Amino acid sequence: MRDIRGWLLGASALFIYLLGGLSTFGGIALIVFMKGRDLLGWGDGRSIGYLFLCVGLALSVLGVLLMRILRNRRLA
């Protein structure tokens, strides 16, 4: 059971890290290419890009921290 739990925790940390990277680069693309245009009725594309950039960076940091904690605590 511990082995399966470790794999799931490790996979979830990696998924969070990858999701953060995609969100970060998607946010940068929105900032550069959607300046002054409406994005699906949510607002200015540049503003949503800044949101994606900040959330993506936070998720990337969280994913790295989770991977380090799991490795040091021998949970994965």
PDB file of N, CA and C in Angstrom:
ATOM      1  N   MET A   1       0.824  -1.198   0.000  1.00  0.00           N
ATOM      2  CA  MET A   1       0.000   0.000   0.000  1.00  0.00           C
ATOM      3  C   MET A   1       0.861   1.252   0.000  1.00  0.00           C
ATOM      4  N   ARG A   2       1.951   1.217   0.765  1.00  0.00           N
ATOM      5  CA  ARG A   2       2.802   2.387   0.841  1.00  0.00           C
ATOM      6  C   ARG A   2       3.426   2.708  -0.515  1.00  0.00           C
ATOM      7  N   ASP A   3       3.770   1.659  -1.279  1.00  0.00           N
ATOM      8  CA  ASP A   3       4.381   1.867  -2.585  1.00  0.00           C
ATOM      9  C   ASP A   3       3.407   2.553  -3.544  1.00  0.00           C
ATOM     10  N   ILE A   4       2.151   2.140  -3.524  1.00  0.00           N
ATOM     11  CA  ILE A   4       1.149   2.756  -4.404  1.00  0.00           C
ATOM     12  C   ILE A   4       0.910   4.203  -3.996  1.00  0.00           C
ATOM     13  N   ARG A   5       0.831   4.460  -2.696  1.00  0.00           N
ATOM     14  CA  ARG A   5       0.626   5.823  -2.218  1.00  0.00           C
ATOM     15  C   ARG A   5       1.791   6.724  -2.602  1.00  0.00           C
ATOM     16  N   GLY A   6       2.999   6.189  -2.534  1.00  0.00           N
ATOM     17  CA  GLY A   6       4.177   6.959  -2.916  1.00  0.00           C
ATOM     18  C   GLY A   6       4.168   7.320  -4.393  1.00  0.00           C
ATOM     19  N   TRP A   7       3.775   6.354  -5.225  1.00  0.00           N
ATOM     20  CA  TRP A   7       3.695   6.632  -6.662  1.00  0.00           C
ATOM     21  C   TRP A   7       2.637   7.686  -6.950  1.00  0.00           C
ATOM     22  N   LEU A   8       1.509   7.604  -6.282  1.00  0.00           N
ATOM     23  CA  LEU A   8       0.450   8.587  -6.509  1.00  0.00           C
ATOM     24  C   LEU A   8       0.869   9.982  -6.062  1.00  0.00           C
ATOM     25  N   LEU A   9       1.531  10.062  -4.919  1.00  0.00           N
ATOM     26  CA  LEU A   9       2.009  11.360  -4.452  1.00  0.00           C
ATOM     27  C   LEU A   9       3.058  11.939  -5.395  1.00  0.00           C
ATOM     28  N   GLY A  10       3.974  11.097  -5.853  1.00  0.00           N
ATOM     29  CA  GLY A  10       4.989  11.560  -6.786  1.00  0.00           C
ATOM     30  C   GLY A  10       4.400  12.009  -8.116  1.00  0.00           C
ATOM     31  N   ALA A  11       3.441  11.233  -8.621  1.00  0.00           N
ATOM     32  CA  ALA A  11       2.791  11.596  -9.881  1.00  0.00           C
ATOM     33  C   ALA A  11       1.996  12.884  -9.744  1.00  0.00           C
ATOM     34  N   SER A  12       1.344  13.072  -8.604  1.00  0.00           N
ATOM     35  CA  SER A  12       0.577  14.310  -8.412  1.00  0.00           C
ATOM     36  C   SER A  12       1.511  15.518  -8.304  1.00  0.00           C
ATOM     37  N   ALA A  13       2.670  15.366  -7.653  1.00  0.00           N
ATOM     38  CA  ALA A  13       3.636  16.464  -7.584  1.00  0.00           C
ATOM     39  C   ALA A  13       4.166  16.809  -8.971  1.00  0.00           C
ATOM     40  N   LEU A  14       4.447  15.802  -9.778  1.00  0.00           N
ATOM     41  CA  LEU A  14       4.917  16.042 -11.131  1.00  0.00           C
ATOM     42  C   LEU A  14       3.835  16.691 -11.987  1.00  0.00           C
ATOM     43  N   PHE A  15       2.593  16.257 -11.822  1.00  0.00           N
ATOM     44  CA  PHE A  15       1.481  16.846 -12.563  1.00  0.00           C
ATOM     45  C   PHE A  15       1.293  18.315 -12.197  1.00  0.00           C
ATOM     46  N   ILE A  16       1.387  18.655 -10.924  1.00  0.00           N
ATOM     47  CA  ILE A  16       1.259  20.046 -10.487  1.00  0.00           C
ATOM     48  C   ILE A  16       2.385  20.888 -11.083  1.00  0.00           C
ATOM     49  N   TYR A  17       3.585  20.337 -11.099  1.00  0.00           N
ATOM     50  CA  TYR A  17       4.733  21.051 -11.673  1.00  0.00           C
ATOM     51  C   TYR A  17       4.531  21.307 -13.161  1.00  0.00           C
ATOM     52  N   LEU A  18       4.090  20.298 -13.901  1.00  0.00           N
ATOM     53  CA  LEU A  18       3.868  20.462 -15.340  1.00  0.00           C
ATOM     54  C   LEU A  18       2.713  21.417 -15.637  1.00  0.00           C
ATOM     55  N   LEU A  19       1.650  21.326 -14.851  1.00  0.00           N
ATOM     56  CA  LEU A  19       0.525  22.241 -15.020  1.00  0.00           C
ATOM     57  C   LEU A  19       0.965  23.682 -14.775  1.00  0.00           C
ATOM     58  N   GLY A  20       1.809  23.887 -13.791  1.00  0.00           N
ATOM     59  CA  GLY A  20       2.337  25.227 -13.530  1.00  0.00           C
ATOM     60  C   GLY A  20       3.178  25.747 -14.678  1.00  0.00           C
ATOM     61  N   GLY A  21       3.998  24.882 -15.275  1.00  0.00           N
ATOM     62  CA  GLY A  21       4.810  25.300 -16.416  1.00  0.00           C
ATOM     63  C   GLY A  21       3.961  25.670 -17.619  1.00  0.00           C
ATOM     64  N   LEU A  22       2.951  24.855 -17.901  1.00  0.00           N
ATOM     65  CA  LEU A  22       2.056  25.164 -19.019  1.00  0.00           C
ATOM     66  C   LEU A  22       1.301  26.464 -18.782  1.00  0.00           C
ATOM     67  N   SER A  23       0.848  26.663 -17.561  1.00  0.00           N
ATOM     68  CA  SER A  23       0.124  27.891 -17.233  1.00  0.00           C
ATOM     69  C   SER A  23       1.040  29.117 -17.334  1.00  0.00           C
ATOM     70  N   THR A  24       2.273  28.963 -16.915  1.00  0.00           N
ATOM     71  CA  THR A  24       3.224  30.070 -16.988  1.00  0.00           C
ATOM     72  C   THR A  24       3.463  30.492 -18.434  1.00  0.00           C
ATOM     73  N   PHE A  25       3.759  29.526 -19.289  1.00  0.00           N
ATOM     74  CA  PHE A  25       4.042  29.873 -20.678  1.00  0.00           C
ATOM     75  C   PHE A  25       2.783  30.291 -21.424  1.00  0.00           C
ATOM     76  N   GLY A  26       1.635  29.735 -21.051  1.00  0.00           N
ATOM     77  CA  GLY A  26       0.385  30.203 -21.627  1.00  0.00           C
ATOM     78  C   GLY A  26       0.088  31.634 -21.231  1.00  0.00           C
ATOM     79  N   GLY A  27       0.388  31.977 -19.989  1.00  0.00           N
ATOM     80  CA  GLY A  27       0.208  33.353 -19.533  1.00  0.00           C
ATOM     81  C   GLY A  27       1.111  34.325 -20.257  1.00  0.00           C
ATOM     82  N   ILE A  28       2.346  33.910 -20.506  1.00  0.00           N
ATOM     83  CA  ILE A  28       3.266  34.775 -21.257  1.00  0.00           C
ATOM     84  C   ILE A  28       2.746  34.987 -22.673  1.00  0.00           C
ATOM     85  N   ALA A  29       2.234  33.914 -23.282  1.00  0.00           N
ATOM     86  CA  ALA A  29       1.685  34.039 -24.640  1.00  0.00           C
ATOM     87  C   ALA A  29       0.479  34.977 -24.659  1.00  0.00           C
ATOM     88  N   LEU A  30      -0.385  34.882 -23.653  1.00  0.00           N
ATOM     89  CA  LEU A  30      -1.534  35.776 -23.589  1.00  0.00           C
ATOM     90  C   LEU A  30      -1.104  37.229 -23.412  1.00  0.00           C
ATOM     91  N   ILE A  31      -0.105  37.462 -22.595  1.00  0.00           N
ATOM     92  CA  ILE A  31       0.377  38.822 -22.374  1.00  0.00           C
ATOM     93  C   ILE A  31       0.910  39.414 -23.673  1.00  0.00           C
ATOM     94  N   VAL A  32       1.638  38.618 -24.435  1.00  0.00           N
ATOM     95  CA  VAL A  32       2.272  39.120 -25.656  1.00  0.00           C
ATOM     96  C   VAL A  32       1.267  39.265 -26.796  1.00  0.00           C
ATOM     97  N   PHE A  33       0.413  38.254 -27.002  1.00  0.00           N
ATOM     98  CA  PHE A  33      -0.404  38.215 -28.208  1.00  0.00           C
ATOM     99  C   PHE A  33      -1.829  38.743 -28.046  1.00  0.00           C
ATOM    100  N   MET A  34      -2.360  38.819 -26.839  1.00  0.00           N
ATOM    101  CA  MET A  34      -3.762  39.215 -26.651  1.00  0.00           C
ATOM    102  C   MET A  34      -3.905  40.605 -26.045  1.00  0.00           C
ATOM    103  N   LYS A  35      -2.980  41.471 -26.324  1.00  0.00           N
ATOM    104  CA  LYS A  35      -2.992  42.825 -25.764  1.00  0.00           C
ATOM    105  C   LYS A  35      -4.209  43.587 -26.276  1.00  0.00           C
ATOM    106  N   GLY A  36      -5.105  43.978 -25.374  1.00  0.00           N
ATOM    107  CA  GLY A  36      -6.260  44.793 -25.724  1.00  0.00           C
ATOM    108  C   GLY A  36      -7.428  44.040 -26.329  1.00  0.00           C
ATOM    109  N   ARG A  37      -7.375  42.712 -26.381  1.00  0.00           N
ATOM    110  CA  ARG A  37      -8.479  41.945 -26.959  1.00  0.00           C
ATOM    111  C   ARG A  37      -9.208  41.172 -25.869  1.00  0.00           C
ATOM    112  N   ASP A  38     -10.507  40.976 -26.092  1.00  0.00           N
ATOM    113  CA  ASP A  38     -11.341  40.250 -25.144  1.00  0.00           C
ATOM    114  C   ASP A  38     -11.080  38.750 -25.280  1.00  0.00           C
ATOM    115  N   LEU A  39     -11.012  38.062 -24.141  1.00  0.00           N
ATOM    116  CA  LEU A  39     -10.750  36.624 -24.127  1.00  0.00           C
ATOM    117  C   LEU A  39     -11.983  35.892 -23.626  1.00  0.00           C
ATOM    118  N   LEU A  40     -12.825  35.436 -24.543  1.00  0.00           N
ATOM    119  CA  LEU A  40     -14.017  34.630 -24.250  1.00  0.00           C
ATOM    120  C   LEU A  40     -14.963  35.292 -23.255  1.00  0.00           C
ATOM    121  N   GLY A  41     -14.987  36.604 -23.230  1.00  0.00           N
ATOM    122  CA  GLY A  41     -15.866  37.325 -22.324  1.00  0.00           C
ATOM    123  C   GLY A  41     -15.364  37.399 -20.896  1.00  0.00           C
ATOM    124  N   TRP A  42     -14.134  36.914 -20.651  1.00  0.00           N
ATOM    125  CA  TRP A  42     -13.570  36.939 -19.298  1.00  0.00           C
ATOM    126  C   TRP A  42     -12.876  38.247 -18.965  1.00  0.00           C
ATOM    127  N   GLY A  43     -12.526  39.010 -19.988  1.00  0.00           N
ATOM    128  CA  GLY A  43     -11.813  40.259 -19.775  1.00  0.00           C
ATOM    129  C   GLY A  43     -10.663  40.385 -20.757  1.00  0.00           C
ATOM    130  N   ASP A  44      -9.844  41.359 -20.524  1.00  0.00           N
ATOM    131  CA  ASP A  44      -8.695  41.618 -21.381  1.00  0.00           C
ATOM    132  C   ASP A  44      -7.725  40.438 -21.332  1.00  0.00           C
ATOM    133  N   GLY A  45      -7.237  40.027 -22.490  1.00  0.00           N
ATOM    134  CA  GLY A  45      -6.339  38.881 -22.558  1.00  0.00           C
ATOM    135  C   GLY A  45      -5.054  39.099 -21.788  1.00  0.00           C
ATOM    136  N   ARG A  46      -4.613  40.347 -21.737  1.00  0.00           N
ATOM    137  CA  ARG A  46      -3.380  40.639 -21.005  1.00  0.00           C
ATOM    138  C   ARG A  46      -3.564  40.439 -19.495  1.00  0.00           C
ATOM    139  N   SER A  47      -4.717  40.820 -18.974  1.00  0.00           N
ATOM    140  CA  SER A  47      -4.991  40.653 -17.547  1.00  0.00           C
ATOM    141  C   SER A  47      -5.076  39.170 -17.174  1.00  0.00           C
ATOM    142  N   ILE A  48      -5.756  38.391 -18.021  1.00  0.00           N
ATOM    143  CA  ILE A  48      -5.849  36.954 -17.774  1.00  0.00           C
ATOM    144  C   ILE A  48      -4.461  36.320 -17.896  1.00  0.00           C
ATOM    145  N   GLY A  49      -3.641  36.851 -18.790  1.00  0.00           N
ATOM    146  CA  GLY A  49      -2.270  36.361 -18.939  1.00  0.00           C
ATOM    147  C   GLY A  49      -1.451  36.576 -17.679  1.00  0.00           C
ATOM    148  N   TYR A  50      -1.610  37.737 -17.062  1.00  0.00           N
ATOM    149  CA  TYR A  50      -0.898  37.975 -15.799  1.00  0.00           C
ATOM    150  C   TYR A  50      -1.385  37.023 -14.705  1.00  0.00           C
ATOM    151  N   LEU A  51      -2.680  36.741 -14.693  1.00  0.00           N
ATOM    152  CA  LEU A  51      -3.218  35.781 -13.724  1.00  0.00           C
ATOM    153  C   LEU A  51      -2.613  34.402 -13.945  1.00  0.00           C
ATOM    154  N   PHE A  52      -2.600  33.934 -15.214  1.00  0.00           N
ATOM    155  CA  PHE A  52      -2.025  32.629 -15.526  1.00  0.00           C
ATOM    156  C   PHE A  52      -0.537  32.585 -15.191  1.00  0.00           C
ATOM    157  N   LEU A  53       0.169  33.667 -15.456  1.00  0.00           N
ATOM    158  CA  LEU A  53       1.596  33.716 -15.164  1.00  0.00           C
ATOM    159  C   LEU A  53       1.860  33.560 -13.666  1.00  0.00           C
ATOM    160  N   CYS A  54       1.150  34.316 -12.853  1.00  0.00           N
ATOM    161  CA  CYS A  54       1.371  34.268 -11.398  1.00  0.00           C
ATOM    162  C   CYS A  54       0.947  32.928 -10.803  1.00  0.00           C
ATOM    163  N   VAL A  55      -0.214  32.420 -11.221  1.00  0.00           N
ATOM    164  CA  VAL A  55      -0.678  31.130 -10.706  1.00  0.00           C
ATOM    165  C   VAL A  55       0.244  30.011 -11.183  1.00  0.00           C
ATOM    166  N   GLY A  56       0.703  30.097 -12.428  1.00  0.00           N
ATOM    167  CA  GLY A  56       1.610  29.085 -12.950  1.00  0.00           C
ATOM    168  C   GLY A  56       2.930  29.050 -12.203  1.00  0.00           C
ATOM    169  N   LEU A  57       3.473  30.210 -11.894  1.00  0.00           N
ATOM    170  CA  LEU A  57       4.714  30.245 -11.120  1.00  0.00           C
ATOM    171  C   LEU A  57       4.511  29.669  -9.724  1.00  0.00           C
ATOM    172  N   ALA A  58       3.381  29.984  -9.112  1.00  0.00           N
ATOM    173  CA  ALA A  58       3.096  29.443  -7.777  1.00  0.00           C
ATOM    174  C   ALA A  58       2.942  27.921  -7.833  1.00  0.00           C
ATOM    175  N   LEU A  59       2.266  27.404  -8.854  1.00  0.00           N
ATOM    176  CA  LEU A  59       2.104  25.952  -8.980  1.00  0.00           C
ATOM    177  C   LEU A  59       3.438  25.263  -9.259  1.00  0.00           C
ATOM    178  N   SER A  60       4.295  25.886 -10.044  1.00  0.00           N
ATOM    179  CA  SER A  60       5.604  25.298 -10.306  1.00  0.00           C
ATOM    180  C   SER A  60       6.427  25.213  -9.022  1.00  0.00           C
ATOM    181  N   VAL A  61       6.415  26.262  -8.248  1.00  0.00           N
ATOM    182  CA  VAL A  61       7.140  26.249  -6.975  1.00  0.00           C
ATOM    183  C   VAL A  61       6.545  25.198  -6.042  1.00  0.00           C
ATOM    184  N   LEU A  62       5.217  25.106  -5.992  1.00  0.00           N
ATOM    185  CA  LEU A  62       4.570  24.105  -5.146  1.00  0.00           C
ATOM    186  C   LEU A  62       4.939  22.691  -5.585  1.00  0.00           C
ATOM    187  N   GLY A  63       4.968  22.442  -6.893  1.00  0.00           N
ATOM    188  CA  GLY A  63       5.335  21.118  -7.393  1.00  0.00           C
ATOM    189  C   GLY A  63       6.756  20.747  -7.031  1.00  0.00           C
ATOM    190  N   VAL A  64       7.676  21.697  -7.164  1.00  0.00           N
ATOM    191  CA  VAL A  64       9.069  21.425  -6.805  1.00  0.00           C
ATOM    192  C   VAL A  64       9.197  21.164  -5.313  1.00  0.00           C
ATOM    193  N   LEU A  65       8.512  21.959  -4.491  1.00  0.00           N
ATOM    194  CA  LEU A  65       8.566  21.740  -3.046  1.00  0.00           C
ATOM    195  C   LEU A  65       8.000  20.377  -2.661  1.00  0.00           C
ATOM    196  N   LEU A  66       6.895  19.989  -3.289  1.00  0.00           N
ATOM    197  CA  LEU A  66       6.331  18.675  -3.002  1.00  0.00           C
ATOM    198  C   LEU A  66       7.293  17.552  -3.390  1.00  0.00           C
ATOM    199  N   MET A  67       7.937  17.697  -4.541  1.00  0.00           N
ATOM    200  CA  MET A  67       8.900  16.671  -4.953  1.00  0.00           C
ATOM    201  C   MET A  67      10.063  16.582  -3.968  1.00  0.00           C
ATOM    202  N   ARG A  68      10.539  17.717  -3.513  1.00  0.00           N
ATOM    203  CA  ARG A  68      11.654  17.701  -2.548  1.00  0.00           C
ATOM    204  C   ARG A  68      11.224  17.104  -1.213  1.00  0.00           C
ATOM    205  N   ILE A  69      10.040  17.456  -0.745  1.00  0.00           N
ATOM    206  CA  ILE A  69       9.549  16.901   0.527  1.00  0.00           C
ATOM    207  C   ILE A  69       9.362  15.401   0.422  1.00  0.00           C
ATOM    208  N   LEU A  70       8.776  14.939  -0.678  1.00  0.00           N
ATOM    209  CA  LEU A  70       8.565  13.512  -0.846  1.00  0.00           C
ATOM    210  C   LEU A  70       9.891  12.757  -0.919  1.00  0.00           C
ATOM    211  N   ARG A  71      10.864  13.347  -1.549  1.00  0.00           N
ATOM    212  CA  ARG A  71      12.158  12.671  -1.658  1.00  0.00           C
ATOM    213  C   ARG A  71      12.868  12.619  -0.301  1.00  0.00           C
ATOM    214  N   ASN A  72      12.831  13.712   0.431  1.00  0.00           N
ATOM    215  CA  ASN A  72      13.540  13.764   1.717  1.00  0.00           C
ATOM    216  C   ASN A  72      12.846  12.958   2.808  1.00  0.00           C
ATOM    217  N   ARG A  73      11.539  12.824   2.729  1.00  0.00           N
ATOM    218  CA  ARG A  73      10.792  12.069   3.749  1.00  0.00           C
ATOM    219  C   ARG A  73      10.630  10.600   3.378  1.00  0.00           C
ATOM    220  N   ARG A  74      11.136  10.239   2.204  1.00  0.00           N
ATOM    221  CA  ARG A  74      11.037   8.877   1.691  1.00  0.00           C
ATOM    222  C   ARG A  74       9.599   8.394   1.582  1.00  0.00           C
ATOM    223  N   LEU A  75       8.708   9.308   1.168  1.00  0.00           N
ATOM    224  CA  LEU A  75       7.304   8.948   0.964  1.00  0.00           C
ATOM    225  C   LEU A  75       7.061   8.431  -0.445  1.00  0.00           C
ATOM    226  N   ALA A  76       7.966   8.754  -1.352  1.00  0.00           N
ATOM    227  CA  ALA A  76       7.799   8.285  -2.734  1.00  0.00           C
ATOM    228  C   ALA A  76       9.001   7.481  -3.156  1.00  0.00           C
TER     229      ALA A  76
END
